[in-house]
Tab-separated table of C-alpha atoms in Angstrom:
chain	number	residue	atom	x	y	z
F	1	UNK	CA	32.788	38.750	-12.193
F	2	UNK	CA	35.341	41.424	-12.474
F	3	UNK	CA	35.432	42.539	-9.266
F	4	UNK	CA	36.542	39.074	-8.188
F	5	UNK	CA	39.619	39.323	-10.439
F	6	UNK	CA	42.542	39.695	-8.147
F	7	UNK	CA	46.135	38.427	-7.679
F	8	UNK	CA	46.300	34.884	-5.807
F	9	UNK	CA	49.585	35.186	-5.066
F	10	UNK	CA	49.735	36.771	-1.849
F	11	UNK	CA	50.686	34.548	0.828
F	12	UNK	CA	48.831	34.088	4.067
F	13	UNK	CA	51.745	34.761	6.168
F	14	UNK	CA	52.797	38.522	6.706
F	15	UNK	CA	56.425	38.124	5.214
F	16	UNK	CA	58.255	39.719	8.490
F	17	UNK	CA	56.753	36.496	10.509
F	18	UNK	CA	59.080	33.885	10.037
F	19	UNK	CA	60.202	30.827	12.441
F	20	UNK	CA	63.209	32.402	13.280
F	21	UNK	CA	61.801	36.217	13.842
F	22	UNK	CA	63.471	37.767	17.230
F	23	UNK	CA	60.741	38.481	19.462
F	24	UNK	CA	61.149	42.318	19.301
F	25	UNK	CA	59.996	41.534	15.216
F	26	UNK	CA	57.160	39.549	16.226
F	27	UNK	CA	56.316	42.506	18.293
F	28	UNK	CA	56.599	44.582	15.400
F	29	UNK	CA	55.180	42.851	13.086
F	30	UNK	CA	51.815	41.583	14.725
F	31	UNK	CA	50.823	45.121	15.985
F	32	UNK	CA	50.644	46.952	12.684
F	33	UNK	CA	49.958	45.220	9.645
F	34	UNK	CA	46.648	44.006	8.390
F	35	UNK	CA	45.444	40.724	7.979
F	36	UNK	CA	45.216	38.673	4.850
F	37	UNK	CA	41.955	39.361	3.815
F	38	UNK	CA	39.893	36.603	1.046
F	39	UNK	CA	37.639	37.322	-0.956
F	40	UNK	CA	33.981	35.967	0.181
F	41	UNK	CA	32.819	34.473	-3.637
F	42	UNK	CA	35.697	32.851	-4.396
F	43	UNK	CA	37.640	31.928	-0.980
F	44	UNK	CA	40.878	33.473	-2.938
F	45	UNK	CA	43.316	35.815	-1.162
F	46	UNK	CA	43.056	39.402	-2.122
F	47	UNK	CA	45.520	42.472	-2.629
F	48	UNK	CA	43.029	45.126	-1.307
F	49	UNK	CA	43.999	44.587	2.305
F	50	UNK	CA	45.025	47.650	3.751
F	51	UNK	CA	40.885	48.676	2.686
F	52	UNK	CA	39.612	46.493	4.710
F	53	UNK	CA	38.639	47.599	8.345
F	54	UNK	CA	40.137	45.797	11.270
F	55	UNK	CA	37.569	44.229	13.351
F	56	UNK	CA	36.997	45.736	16.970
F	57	UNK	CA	38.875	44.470	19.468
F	58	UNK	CA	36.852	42.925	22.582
F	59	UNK	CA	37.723	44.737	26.472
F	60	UNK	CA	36.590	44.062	29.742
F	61	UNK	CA	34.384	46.907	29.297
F	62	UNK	CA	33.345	45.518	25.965
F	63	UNK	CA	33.406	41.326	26.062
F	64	UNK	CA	32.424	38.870	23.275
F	65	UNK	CA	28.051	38.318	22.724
F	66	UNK	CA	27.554	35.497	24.540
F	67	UNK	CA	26.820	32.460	22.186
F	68	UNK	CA	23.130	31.446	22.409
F	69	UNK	CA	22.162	28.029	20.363
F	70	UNK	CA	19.301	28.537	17.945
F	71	UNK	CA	17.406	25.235	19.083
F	72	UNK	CA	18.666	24.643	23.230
F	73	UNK	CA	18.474	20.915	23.987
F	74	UNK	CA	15.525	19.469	25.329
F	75	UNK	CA	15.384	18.092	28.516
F	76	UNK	CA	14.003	15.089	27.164
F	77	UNK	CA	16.626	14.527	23.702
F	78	UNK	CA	17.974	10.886	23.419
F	79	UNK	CA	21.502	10.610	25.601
F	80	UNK	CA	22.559	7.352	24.949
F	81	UNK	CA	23.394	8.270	21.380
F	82	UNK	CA	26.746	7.011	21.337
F	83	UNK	CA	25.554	3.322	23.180
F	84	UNK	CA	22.796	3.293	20.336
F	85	UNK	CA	25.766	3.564	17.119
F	86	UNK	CA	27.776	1.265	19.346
F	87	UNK	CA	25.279	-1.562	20.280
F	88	UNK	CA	24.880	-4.514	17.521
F	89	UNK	CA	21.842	-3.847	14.853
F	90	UNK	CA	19.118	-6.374	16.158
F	91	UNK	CA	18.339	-9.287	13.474
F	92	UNK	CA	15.438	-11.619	12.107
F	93	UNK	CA	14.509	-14.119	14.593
F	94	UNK	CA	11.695	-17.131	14.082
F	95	UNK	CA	8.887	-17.184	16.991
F	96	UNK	CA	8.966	-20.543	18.764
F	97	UNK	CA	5.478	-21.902	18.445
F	98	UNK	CA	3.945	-23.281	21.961
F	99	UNK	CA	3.499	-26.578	22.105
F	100	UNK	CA	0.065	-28.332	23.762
F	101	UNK	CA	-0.873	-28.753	26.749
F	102	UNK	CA	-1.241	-24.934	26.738
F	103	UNK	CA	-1.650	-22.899	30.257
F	104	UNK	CA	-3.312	-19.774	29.463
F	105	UNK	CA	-3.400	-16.692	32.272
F	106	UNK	CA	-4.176	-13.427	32.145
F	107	UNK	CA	-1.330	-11.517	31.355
F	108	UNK	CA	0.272	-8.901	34.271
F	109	UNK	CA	2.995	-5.748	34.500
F	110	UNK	CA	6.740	-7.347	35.536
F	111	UNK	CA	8.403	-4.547	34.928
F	112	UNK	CA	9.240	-2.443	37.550
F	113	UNK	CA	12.863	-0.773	37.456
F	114	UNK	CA	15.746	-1.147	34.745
F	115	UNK	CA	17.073	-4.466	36.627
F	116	UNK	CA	13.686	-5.658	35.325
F	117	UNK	CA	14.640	-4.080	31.761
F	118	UNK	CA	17.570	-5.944	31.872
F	119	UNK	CA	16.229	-9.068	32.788
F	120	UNK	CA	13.555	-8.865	29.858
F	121	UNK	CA	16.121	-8.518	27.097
F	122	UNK	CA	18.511	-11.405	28.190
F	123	UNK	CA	15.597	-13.956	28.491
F	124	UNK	CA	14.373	-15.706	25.690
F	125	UNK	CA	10.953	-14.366	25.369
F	126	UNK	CA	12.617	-10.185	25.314
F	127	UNK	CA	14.951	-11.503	22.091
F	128	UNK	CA	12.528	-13.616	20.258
F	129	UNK	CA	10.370	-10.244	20.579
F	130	UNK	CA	12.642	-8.108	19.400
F	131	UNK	CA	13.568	-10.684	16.582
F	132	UNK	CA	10.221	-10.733	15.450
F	133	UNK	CA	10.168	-7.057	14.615
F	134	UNK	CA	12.943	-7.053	12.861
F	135	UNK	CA	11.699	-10.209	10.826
F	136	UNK	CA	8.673	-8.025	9.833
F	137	UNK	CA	10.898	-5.424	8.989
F	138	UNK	CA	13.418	-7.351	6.590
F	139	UNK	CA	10.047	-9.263	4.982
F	140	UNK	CA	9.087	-6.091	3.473
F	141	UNK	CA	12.680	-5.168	2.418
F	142	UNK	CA	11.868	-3.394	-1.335
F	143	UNK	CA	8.184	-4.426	-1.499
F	144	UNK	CA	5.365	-1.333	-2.196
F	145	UNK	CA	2.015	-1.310	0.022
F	146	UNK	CA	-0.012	-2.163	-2.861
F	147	UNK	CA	2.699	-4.926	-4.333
F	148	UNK	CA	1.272	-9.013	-4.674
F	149	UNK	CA	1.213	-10.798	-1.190
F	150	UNK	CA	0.302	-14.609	-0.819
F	151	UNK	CA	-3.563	-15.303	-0.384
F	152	UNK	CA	-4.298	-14.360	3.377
F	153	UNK	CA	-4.359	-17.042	5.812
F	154	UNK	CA	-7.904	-17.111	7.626
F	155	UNK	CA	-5.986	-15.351	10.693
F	156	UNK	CA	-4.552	-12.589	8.629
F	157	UNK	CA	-8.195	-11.948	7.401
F	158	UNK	CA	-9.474	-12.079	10.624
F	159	UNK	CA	-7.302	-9.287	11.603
F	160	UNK	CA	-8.428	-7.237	8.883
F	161	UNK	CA	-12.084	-7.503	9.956
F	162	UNK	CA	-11.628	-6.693	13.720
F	163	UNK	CA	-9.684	-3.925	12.518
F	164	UNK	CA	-12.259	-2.757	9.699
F	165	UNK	CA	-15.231	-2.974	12.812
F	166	UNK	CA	-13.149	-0.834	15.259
F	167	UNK	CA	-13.241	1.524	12.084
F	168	UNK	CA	-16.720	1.523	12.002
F	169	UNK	CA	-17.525	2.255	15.469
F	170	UNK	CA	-15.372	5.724	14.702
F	171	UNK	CA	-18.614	7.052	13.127
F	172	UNK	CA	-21.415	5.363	15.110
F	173	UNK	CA	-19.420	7.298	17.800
F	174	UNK	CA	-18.931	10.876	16.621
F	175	UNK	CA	-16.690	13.118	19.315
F	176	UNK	CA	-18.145	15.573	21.711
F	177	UNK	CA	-18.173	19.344	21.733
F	178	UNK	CA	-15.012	19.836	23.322
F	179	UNK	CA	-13.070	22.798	24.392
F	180	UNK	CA	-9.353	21.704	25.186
F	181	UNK	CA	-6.512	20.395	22.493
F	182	UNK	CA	-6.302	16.735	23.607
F	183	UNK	CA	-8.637	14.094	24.756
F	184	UNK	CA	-12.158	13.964	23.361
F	185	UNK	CA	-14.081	11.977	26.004
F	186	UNK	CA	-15.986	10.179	22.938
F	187	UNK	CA	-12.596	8.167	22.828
F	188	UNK	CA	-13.534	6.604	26.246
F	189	UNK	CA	-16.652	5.600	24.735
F	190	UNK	CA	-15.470	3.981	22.258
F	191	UNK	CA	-12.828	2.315	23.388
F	192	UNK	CA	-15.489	0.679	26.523
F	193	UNK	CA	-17.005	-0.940	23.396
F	194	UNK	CA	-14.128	-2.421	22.543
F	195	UNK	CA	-14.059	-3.520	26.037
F	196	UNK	CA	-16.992	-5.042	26.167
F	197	UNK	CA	-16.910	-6.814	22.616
F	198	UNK	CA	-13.258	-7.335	22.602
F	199	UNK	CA	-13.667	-11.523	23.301
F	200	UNK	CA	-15.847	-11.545	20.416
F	201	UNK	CA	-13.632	-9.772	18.294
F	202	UNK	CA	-10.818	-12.365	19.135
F	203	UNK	CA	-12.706	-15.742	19.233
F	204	UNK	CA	-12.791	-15.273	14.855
F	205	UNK	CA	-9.088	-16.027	15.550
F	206	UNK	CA	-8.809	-19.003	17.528
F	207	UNK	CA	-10.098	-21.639	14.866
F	208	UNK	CA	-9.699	-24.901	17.356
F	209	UNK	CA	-11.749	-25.605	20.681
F	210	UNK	CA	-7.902	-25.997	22.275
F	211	UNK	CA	-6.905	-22.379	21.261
F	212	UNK	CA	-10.209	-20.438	22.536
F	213	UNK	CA	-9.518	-20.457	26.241
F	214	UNK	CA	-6.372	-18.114	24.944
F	215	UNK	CA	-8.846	-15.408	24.298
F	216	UNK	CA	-8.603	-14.277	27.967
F	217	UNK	CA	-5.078	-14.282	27.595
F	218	UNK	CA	-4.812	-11.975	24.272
F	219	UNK	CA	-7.591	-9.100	25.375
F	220	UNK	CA	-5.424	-7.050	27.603
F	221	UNK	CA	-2.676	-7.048	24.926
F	222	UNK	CA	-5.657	-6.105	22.082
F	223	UNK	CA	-7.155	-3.429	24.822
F	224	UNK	CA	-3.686	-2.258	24.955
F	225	UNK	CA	-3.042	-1.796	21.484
F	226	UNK	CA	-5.654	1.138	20.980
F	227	UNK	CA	-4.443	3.781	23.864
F	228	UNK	CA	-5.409	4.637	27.372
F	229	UNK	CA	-9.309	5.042	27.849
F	230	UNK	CA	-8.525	6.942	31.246
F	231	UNK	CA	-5.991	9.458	30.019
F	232	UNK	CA	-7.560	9.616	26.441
F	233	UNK	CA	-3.764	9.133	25.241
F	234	UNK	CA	-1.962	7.418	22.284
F	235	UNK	CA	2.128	6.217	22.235
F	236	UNK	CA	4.864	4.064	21.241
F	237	UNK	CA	4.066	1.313	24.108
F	238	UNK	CA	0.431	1.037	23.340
F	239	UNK	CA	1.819	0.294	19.791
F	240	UNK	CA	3.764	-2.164	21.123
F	241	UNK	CA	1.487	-4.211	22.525
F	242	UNK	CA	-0.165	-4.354	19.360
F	243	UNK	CA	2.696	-5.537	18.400
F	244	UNK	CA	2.916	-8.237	21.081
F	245	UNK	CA	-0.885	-9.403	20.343
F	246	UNK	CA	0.278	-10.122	16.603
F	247	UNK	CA	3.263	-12.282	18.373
F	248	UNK	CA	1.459	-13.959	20.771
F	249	UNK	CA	-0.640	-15.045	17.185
F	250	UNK	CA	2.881	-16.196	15.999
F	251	UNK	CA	3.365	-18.245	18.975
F	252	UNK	CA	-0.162	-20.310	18.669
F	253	UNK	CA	1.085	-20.885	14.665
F	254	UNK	CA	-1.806	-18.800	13.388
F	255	UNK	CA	0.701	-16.156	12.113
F	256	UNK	CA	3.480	-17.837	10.414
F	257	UNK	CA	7.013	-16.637	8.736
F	258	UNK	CA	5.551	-16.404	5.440
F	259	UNK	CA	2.749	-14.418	6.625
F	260	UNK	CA	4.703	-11.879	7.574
F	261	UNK	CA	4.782	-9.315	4.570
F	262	UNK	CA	0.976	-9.547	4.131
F	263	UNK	CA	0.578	-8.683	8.290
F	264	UNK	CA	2.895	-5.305	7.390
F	265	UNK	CA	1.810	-4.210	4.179
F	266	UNK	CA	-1.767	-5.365	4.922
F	267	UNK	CA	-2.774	-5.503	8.597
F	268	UNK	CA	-0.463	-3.099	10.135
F	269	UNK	CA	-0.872	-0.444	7.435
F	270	UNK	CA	-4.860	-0.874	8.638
F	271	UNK	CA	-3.926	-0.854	12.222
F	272	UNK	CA	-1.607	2.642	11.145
F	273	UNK	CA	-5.199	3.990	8.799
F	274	UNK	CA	-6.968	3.052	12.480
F	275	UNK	CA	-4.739	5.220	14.559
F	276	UNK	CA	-4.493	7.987	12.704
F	277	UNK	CA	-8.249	8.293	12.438
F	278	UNK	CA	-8.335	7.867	16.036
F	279	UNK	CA	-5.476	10.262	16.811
F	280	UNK	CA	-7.337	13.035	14.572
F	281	UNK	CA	-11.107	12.290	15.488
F	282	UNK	CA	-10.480	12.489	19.140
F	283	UNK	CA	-7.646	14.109	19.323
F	284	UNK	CA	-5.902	11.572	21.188
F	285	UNK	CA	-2.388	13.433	23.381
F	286	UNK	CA	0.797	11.752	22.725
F	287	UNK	CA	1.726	9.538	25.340
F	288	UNK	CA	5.394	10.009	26.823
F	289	UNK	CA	6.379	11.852	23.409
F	290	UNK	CA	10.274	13.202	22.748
F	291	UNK	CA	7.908	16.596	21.261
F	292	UNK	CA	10.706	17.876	18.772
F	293	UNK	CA	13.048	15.035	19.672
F	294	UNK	CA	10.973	12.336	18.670
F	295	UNK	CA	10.330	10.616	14.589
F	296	UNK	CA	6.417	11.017	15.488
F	297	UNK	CA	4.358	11.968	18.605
F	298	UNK	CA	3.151	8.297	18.551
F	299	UNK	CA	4.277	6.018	16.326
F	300	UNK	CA	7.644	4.132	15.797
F	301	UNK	CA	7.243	0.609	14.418
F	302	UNK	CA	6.014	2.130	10.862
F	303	UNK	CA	9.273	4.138	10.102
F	304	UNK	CA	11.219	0.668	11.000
F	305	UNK	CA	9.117	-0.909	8.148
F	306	UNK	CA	8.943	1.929	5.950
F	307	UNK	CA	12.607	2.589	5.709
F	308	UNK	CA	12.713	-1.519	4.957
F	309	UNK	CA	10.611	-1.193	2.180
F	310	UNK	CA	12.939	1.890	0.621
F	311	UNK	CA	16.026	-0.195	0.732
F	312	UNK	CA	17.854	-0.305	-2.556
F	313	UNK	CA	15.275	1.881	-4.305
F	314	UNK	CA	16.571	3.006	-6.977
F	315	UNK	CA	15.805	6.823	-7.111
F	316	UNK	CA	14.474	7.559	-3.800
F	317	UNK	CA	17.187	8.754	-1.017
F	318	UNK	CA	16.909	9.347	2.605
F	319	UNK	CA	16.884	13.338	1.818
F	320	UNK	CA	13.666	12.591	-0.664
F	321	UNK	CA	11.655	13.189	1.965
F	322	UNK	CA	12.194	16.717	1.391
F	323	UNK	CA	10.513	16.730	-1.826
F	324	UNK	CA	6.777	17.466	-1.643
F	325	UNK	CA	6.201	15.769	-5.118
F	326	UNK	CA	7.731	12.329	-3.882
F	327	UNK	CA	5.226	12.715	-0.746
F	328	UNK	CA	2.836	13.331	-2.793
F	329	UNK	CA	3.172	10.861	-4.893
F	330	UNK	CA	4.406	7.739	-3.162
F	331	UNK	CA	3.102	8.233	0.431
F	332	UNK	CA	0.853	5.750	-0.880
F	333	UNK	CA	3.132	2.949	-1.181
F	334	UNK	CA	5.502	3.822	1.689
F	335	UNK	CA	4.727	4.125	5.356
F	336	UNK	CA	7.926	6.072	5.881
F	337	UNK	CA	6.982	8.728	3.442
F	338	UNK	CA	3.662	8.274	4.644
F	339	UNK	CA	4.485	9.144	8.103
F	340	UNK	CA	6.288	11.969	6.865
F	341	UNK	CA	3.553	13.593	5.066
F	342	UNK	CA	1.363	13.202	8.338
F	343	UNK	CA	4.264	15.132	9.989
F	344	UNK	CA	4.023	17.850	7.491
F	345	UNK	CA	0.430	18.106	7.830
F	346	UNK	CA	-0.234	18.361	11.062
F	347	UNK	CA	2.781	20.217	12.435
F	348	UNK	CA	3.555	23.798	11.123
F	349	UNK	CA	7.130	25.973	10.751
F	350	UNK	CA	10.151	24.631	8.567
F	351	UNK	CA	10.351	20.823	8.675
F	352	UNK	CA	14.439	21.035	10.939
F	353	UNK	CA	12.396	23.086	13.747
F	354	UNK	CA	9.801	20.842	14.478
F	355	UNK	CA	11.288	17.580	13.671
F	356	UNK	CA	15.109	17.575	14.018
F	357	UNK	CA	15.262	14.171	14.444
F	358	UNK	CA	14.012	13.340	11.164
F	359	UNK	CA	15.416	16.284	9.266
F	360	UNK	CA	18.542	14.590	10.818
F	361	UNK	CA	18.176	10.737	9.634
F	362	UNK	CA	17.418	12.343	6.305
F	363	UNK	CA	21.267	12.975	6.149
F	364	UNK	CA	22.438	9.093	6.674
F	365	UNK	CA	23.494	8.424	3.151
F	366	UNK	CA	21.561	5.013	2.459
F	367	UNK	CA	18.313	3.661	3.612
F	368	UNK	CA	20.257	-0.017	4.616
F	369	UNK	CA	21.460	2.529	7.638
F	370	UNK	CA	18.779	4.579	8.481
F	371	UNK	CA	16.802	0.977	9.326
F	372	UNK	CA	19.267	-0.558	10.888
F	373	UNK	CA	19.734	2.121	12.989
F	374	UNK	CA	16.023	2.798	13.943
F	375	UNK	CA	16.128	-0.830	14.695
F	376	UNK	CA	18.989	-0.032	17.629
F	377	UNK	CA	17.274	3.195	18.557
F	378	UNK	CA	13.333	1.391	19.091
F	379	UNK	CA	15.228	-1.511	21.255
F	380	UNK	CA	17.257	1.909	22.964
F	381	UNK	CA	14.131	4.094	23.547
F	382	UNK	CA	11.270	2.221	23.423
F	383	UNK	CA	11.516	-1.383	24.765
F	384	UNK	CA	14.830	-0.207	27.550
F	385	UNK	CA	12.928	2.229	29.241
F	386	UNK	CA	11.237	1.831	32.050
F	387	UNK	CA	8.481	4.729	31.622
F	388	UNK	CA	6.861	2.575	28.492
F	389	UNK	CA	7.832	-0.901	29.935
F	390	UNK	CA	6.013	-1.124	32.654
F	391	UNK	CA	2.816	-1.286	30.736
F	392	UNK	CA	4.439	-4.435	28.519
F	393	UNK	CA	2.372	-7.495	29.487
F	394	UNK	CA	3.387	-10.622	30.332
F	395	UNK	CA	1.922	-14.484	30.425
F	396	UNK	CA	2.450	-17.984	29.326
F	397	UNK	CA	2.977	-16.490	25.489
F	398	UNK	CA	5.670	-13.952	26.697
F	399	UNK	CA	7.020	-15.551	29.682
F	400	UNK	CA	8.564	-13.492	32.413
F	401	UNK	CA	11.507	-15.364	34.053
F	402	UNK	CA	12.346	-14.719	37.317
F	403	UNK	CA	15.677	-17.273	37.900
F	404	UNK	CA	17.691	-15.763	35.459
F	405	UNK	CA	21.321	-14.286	36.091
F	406	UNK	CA	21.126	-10.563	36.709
F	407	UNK	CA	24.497	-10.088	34.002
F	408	UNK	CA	23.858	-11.082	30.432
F	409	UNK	CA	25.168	-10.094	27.358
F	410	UNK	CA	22.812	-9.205	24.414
């Protein structure tokens, strides 16, 4: 370190500048002395100056480099960033149960245009939605995958079977030889099975004569749930309605509040095994994805519960997802690291390049904020925009309302 040693007293001024300098000084002075110079190890001020180089000076005939980003912008980055910090963090809501006599229908697209948007979040049905996410999310606040749940109910354990049987037909329907990336036309195979059996998969659910006539009602929402047969694609609205079937369960009481952490660390982490297996066997093409600006290509819902379930840990940070070992180790008991680790796999090049937005969260200091926040951001870019909306479904379980006021404040 010797050739770091150097005086520290030199001041950063040149001592003929001084606030009361005549302007013929200034002159003077600016044109031909050198410029403090500091050492780059230490940041201190050195007393070599005058062997240090000036640096060219830019002409017309010689401008400035033109500053080029590393990473541009893409056209499709979230822009509302600053509504998203701003807008209240949404919070735990129960699900009104329906009350008999019950009018089922088969559920149709309302949403049309952003009016419509609007009009879904101030009625009762859009916040009681959104409320029951974030009461899934807060149910698993500090709880592991594998941690002690109540006995399942004989809906929960329903679930778990239609969901084991859709995993089944994966190998009784193996994909095709098949050329491009995305979209192995074995998925549309499969998923006409599940349109042809789907009634029986959902009548195991409905355990009184009285509830079975909602089986008509429910299929679109479980059809839904699995992708697009027709465009062989997977994304955060066909998620969605999976979420929406599991509330319109909550709204005949067959899912109830203290159900809940069982249906996340039990059901939807089968539901999350389902899709990936789907997403890798047929190679299913993200539907409406961010590409780098995104968390995943398809999913959404299990960062919300996985960053739930890291709140308050004691040792693992936002930034731990940069440590292979933790992934490793814990992806197991985590759907956030989980989803991580399927990032990692399946996407190649340093982790900031290909996932910013991740890379990003990993910087908010506490896991309290990076779920609250995802919480804002899934209400922001998934249920406000129109593109994914319009496939939301509604009937007499989520009610669309046509006589409310168009201004509202939620």
């Amino acid at each position: 370190m010797a050739e770091h040693q150097h005086s520290l007293q030199a001041s950063s001024v040149p001592a003929s500048i001084s606030s009361d300098s005549s302007p013929a000084t200034e002159a003077t002075a600016c044109t031909p002395s050198l410029p403090q110079t500091y050492c780059r190890s230490c940041g201190g001020p050195t007393t070599d100056a005058a062997s240090i180089s000036l640096p060219p000076q830019w002409s017309d005939s010689s401008p400035p480099p033109a500053y080029r980003p590393i990473r541009a912008p893409a056209i499709n980055a979230p822009t509302n960033t600053n509504a998203i910090v701003l807008a209240p963090v949404p919070r735990p809501l129960p699900v009104p149960v329906a009350e008999p006599p019950f009018h089922f229908e088969v559920p149709s697209k309302r949403i049309f245009s952003s009016d419509d948007i609007q009009r879904f979040h101030c009625s009762a049905a859009g916040r009681h939605f959104l409320g029951f996410v974030a009461a899934l999310s807060d149910s698993v606040r500090g709880r592991k995958i594998h941690d002690p749940v109540l006995p399942l109910s004989p809906a929960l354990s329903s679930l778990l079977s239609l969901i084991e049987t859709l995993d089944k037909w994966i190998e009784e329907i193996p994909p095709l030889p098949h050329s491009s990336r995305y979209g192995n036309p074995a998925y549309r195979s499969w998923h006409d099975k599940l349109s042809n059996e789907g009634i029986s998969l959902i009548l195991p659910l409905l355990t009184s004569d009285e509830l079975r006539p909602a089986a008509d009602e429910l299929l679109p929402y479980l059809l839904d749930s699995f992708g697009n047969a027709s465009r062989i694609d997977y994304g955060t609205g066909h998620e969605t309605n999976f979420a929406a079937f599991l509330y319109c369960l909550a709204r005949l009481g067959l899912i109830k509040e203290e159900d809940y952490p069982a249906l996340v660390t039990r059901v939807f982490v089968a539901y999350l095994h389902l899709m990936r297996r789907l997403q890798t066997m047929y190679c299913l093409e993200p539907a409406g994805s961010h590409g780098v600006w995104g968390l995943d290509d398809y999913h959404f819902l299990p960062f919300i519960f996985g960053s739930a379930q890291l709140i308050d840990h004691k040792y693992m940070k936002p930034r731990s997802i940069h440590n292979p070992d933790i992934l490793d180790n814990f992806s197991n008991e985590y759907m956030y690291l989980a989803c991580v680790a399927f990032v990692r796999k399946v996407k190649k090049g340093a982790f900031g390049e290909h996932s910013p937005m991740l890379d990003d969260i990993s910087g908010v200091p506490t896991w309290t904020k990076v779920n609250s926040g995802l919480l804002k951001m899934y209400k922001a870019e998934v249920l406000e925009k129109v593109p994914i909306m319009q496939h939301f479904l509604f009937g007499s379980l989520i009610k669309w309302y046509d006589s409310l006021p168009y201004i509202c404040f939620f």
